[in-house]
Amino acid sequence: MEISSPSLLLGLVEKACLVLIIVYLLSRTKLFDSVVTRKLNARTQIIIAVIFGILAIYGTYSGIRTSGAIANIRNLEPMLAGLIGGPWVGLVAGLIGGVHRYFMGGFTAIPCALGTIISGLAAGVLYKILKGKVGIWRPTLFAFIMEVIDMALLLLIARPFGDAMNLVQIIAMPMILGNTIGVAIFAYMLSNITGDKKSHLITWCDC
């Protein structure tokens, strides 16, 4: 069944919003206190990486099938993990989602798996470069660039090339915009959550 690009985009944004609701609920727990102070211990890093890795698997299974292609938000979750936890957190989340995608098979298995792993690691590197102060526009631009790179990997690695080109033509716009919008909303949420939690921690300390 063929679905129009605007409908695909809307569907992906809806699925991204479900993930963001889960992230918001997690942000109300003590787990995120260490994210705010940027003092994540090994246990917290593992927990965050596994949670977002599982969400990346959800991103694969919740993909929207159209004309033999599947548009998905699998790269969103490792990027979010890297943006709040750094390189190792993003890498592990990306590995969970990427390795799972690889074993699902198909002619796009390798580039799709690589794209997910690279997205998580690169987001973590960005977190490290910015010393945790990622803001809103920089991660949004980053997500856009990473999704473009993901499409490029499909064209460079997947064969036959004609099938890869047809696939990219169908899913490129919805996936690039869908994942970018997801990261933008997350970055805005994170900015607000961080401000709220910092105020709470300062008030608690003053008491």
Tab-separated table of C-alpha atoms in Angstrom, residues 25-149:
chain	number	residue	atom	x	y	z
A	25	LEU	CA	7.847	10.117	32.473
A	26	LEU	CA	11.403	8.894	33.049
A	27	SER	CA	12.531	12.478	33.540
A	28	ARG	CA	10.272	12.754	36.595
A	29	THR	CA	12.229	10.012	38.338
A	30	LYS	CA	15.459	10.315	40.325
A	31	LEU	CA	17.253	8.725	37.384
A	32	PHE	CA	17.345	12.101	35.651
A	33	ASP	CA	18.829	13.965	38.619
A	34	SER	CA	22.265	12.726	37.559
A	35	VAL	CA	21.510	13.816	33.980
A	36	VAL	CA	20.847	17.351	35.218
A	37	THR	CA	24.048	17.476	37.275
A	38	ARG	CA	25.940	15.698	34.453
A	39	LYS	CA	27.354	13.216	36.975
A	40	LEU	CA	26.219	9.871	35.621
A	41	ASN	CA	27.708	6.828	37.307
A	42	ALA	CA	28.245	3.549	35.452
A	43	ARG	CA	24.988	2.022	36.728
A	44	THR	CA	22.905	4.987	35.560
A	45	GLN	CA	24.642	5.018	32.175
A	46	ILE	CA	23.866	1.328	31.655
A	47	ILE	CA	20.220	1.785	32.656
A	48	ILE	CA	19.745	4.734	30.293
A	49	ALA	CA	21.539	2.946	27.444
A	50	VAL	CA	19.410	-0.193	27.817
A	51	ILE	CA	16.138	1.761	28.083
A	52	PHE	CA	16.872	3.751	24.938
A	53	GLY	CA	18.194	0.658	23.177
A	54	ILE	CA	14.862	-1.073	23.822
A	55	LEU	CA	13.071	2.040	22.573
A	56	ALA	CA	15.213	1.852	19.412
A	57	ILE	CA	13.914	-1.680	18.851
A	58	TYR	CA	10.410	-0.266	19.250
A	59	GLY	CA	11.383	2.331	16.645
A	60	THR	CA	12.055	-0.507	14.215
A	61	TYR	CA	8.906	-2.497	14.912
A	62	SER	CA	6.693	0.588	14.827
A	63	GLY	CA	7.927	1.484	11.344
A	64	ILE	CA	5.358	2.290	8.680
A	65	ARG	CA	5.415	0.025	5.641
A	66	THR	CA	4.750	1.616	2.266
A	67	SER	CA	5.558	0.451	-1.271
A	68	GLY	CA	7.940	-2.189	0.032
A	69	ALA	CA	9.763	0.347	2.220
A	70	ILE	CA	9.614	0.907	5.981
A	71	ALA	CA	9.917	4.422	7.366
A	72	ASN	CA	10.949	4.370	11.033
A	73	ILE	CA	12.289	6.333	14.014
A	74	ARG	CA	14.943	3.798	15.072
A	75	ASN	CA	17.782	6.361	15.022
A	76	LEU	CA	15.890	8.781	17.251
A	77	GLU	CA	16.337	6.862	20.482
A	78	PRO	CA	20.142	6.346	20.335
A	79	MET	CA	20.511	10.042	19.477
A	80	LEU	CA	18.488	10.951	22.564
A	81	ALA	CA	20.590	8.576	24.660
A	82	GLY	CA	23.819	10.148	23.447
A	83	LEU	CA	22.531	13.672	24.020
A	84	ILE	CA	21.806	13.011	27.687
A	85	GLY	CA	24.466	10.448	28.548
A	86	GLY	CA	27.491	10.912	26.328
A	87	PRO	CA	29.366	8.676	23.864
A	88	TRP	CA	29.206	5.344	25.700
A	89	VAL	CA	25.507	5.649	26.456
A	90	GLY	CA	24.717	6.602	22.862
A	91	LEU	CA	26.948	3.851	21.492
A	92	VAL	CA	25.413	1.083	23.614
A	93	ALA	CA	21.862	2.218	22.805
A	94	GLY	CA	22.838	2.355	19.123
A	95	LEU	CA	24.378	-1.113	19.289
A	96	ILE	CA	21.234	-2.587	20.823
A	97	GLY	CA	19.003	-1.060	18.163
A	98	GLY	CA	21.507	-1.569	15.336
A	99	VAL	CA	22.394	-5.199	16.031
A	100	HIS	CA	18.711	-6.034	16.376
A	101	ARG	CA	18.056	-4.413	12.982
A	102	TYR	CA	20.980	-6.265	11.406
A	103	PHE	CA	19.627	-9.670	12.407
A	104	MET	CA	16.234	-8.809	10.932
A	105	GLY	CA	18.008	-9.097	7.576
A	106	GLY	CA	17.181	-7.562	4.232
A	107	PHE	CA	19.338	-5.777	1.657
A	108	THR	CA	19.470	-2.672	3.879
A	109	ALA	CA	20.490	-4.538	7.051
A	110	ILE	CA	24.112	-3.324	7.130
A	111	PRO	CA	23.608	0.391	6.325
A	112	CYS	CA	20.572	0.615	8.613
A	113	ALA	CA	22.451	-1.008	11.497
A	114	LEU	CA	25.497	1.203	10.929
A	115	GLY	CA	23.345	4.325	10.748
A	116	THR	CA	21.760	3.574	14.115
A	117	ILE	CA	25.096	2.870	15.807
A	118	ILE	CA	26.758	5.953	14.318
A	119	SER	CA	23.810	8.162	15.292
A	120	GLY	CA	24.077	7.174	18.955
A	121	LEU	CA	27.846	7.522	19.107
A	122	ALA	CA	27.920	10.837	17.241
A	123	ALA	CA	25.221	12.280	19.521
A	124	GLY	CA	27.335	11.297	22.505
A	125	VAL	CA	30.377	12.986	20.982
A	126	LEU	CA	28.305	16.142	20.488
A	127	TYR	CA	27.290	15.949	24.160
A	128	LYS	CA	30.965	15.681	25.105
A	129	ILE	CA	32.042	18.572	22.867
A	130	LEU	CA	29.303	20.820	24.264
A	131	LYS	CA	29.994	19.591	27.817
A	132	GLY	CA	26.389	18.545	28.258
A	133	LYS	CA	24.968	21.963	27.353
A	134	VAL	CA	23.405	20.862	24.077
A	135	GLY	CA	20.686	23.517	23.834
A	136	ILE	CA	17.929	23.185	21.241
A	137	TRP	CA	19.107	24.242	17.772
A	138	ARG	CA	22.417	22.383	17.756
A	139	PRO	CA	20.926	18.914	18.412
A	140	THR	CA	18.141	19.700	15.921
A	141	LEU	CA	20.669	20.520	13.201
A	142	PHE	CA	22.717	17.512	14.244
A	143	ALA	CA	19.714	15.184	13.859
A	144	PHE	CA	18.993	16.554	10.389
A	145	ILE	CA	22.605	15.969	9.307
A	146	MET	CA	22.683	12.452	10.781
A	147	GLU	CA	19.518	11.447	8.957
A	148	VAL	CA	20.952	12.749	5.680
A	149	ILE	CA	24.068	10.671	6.370
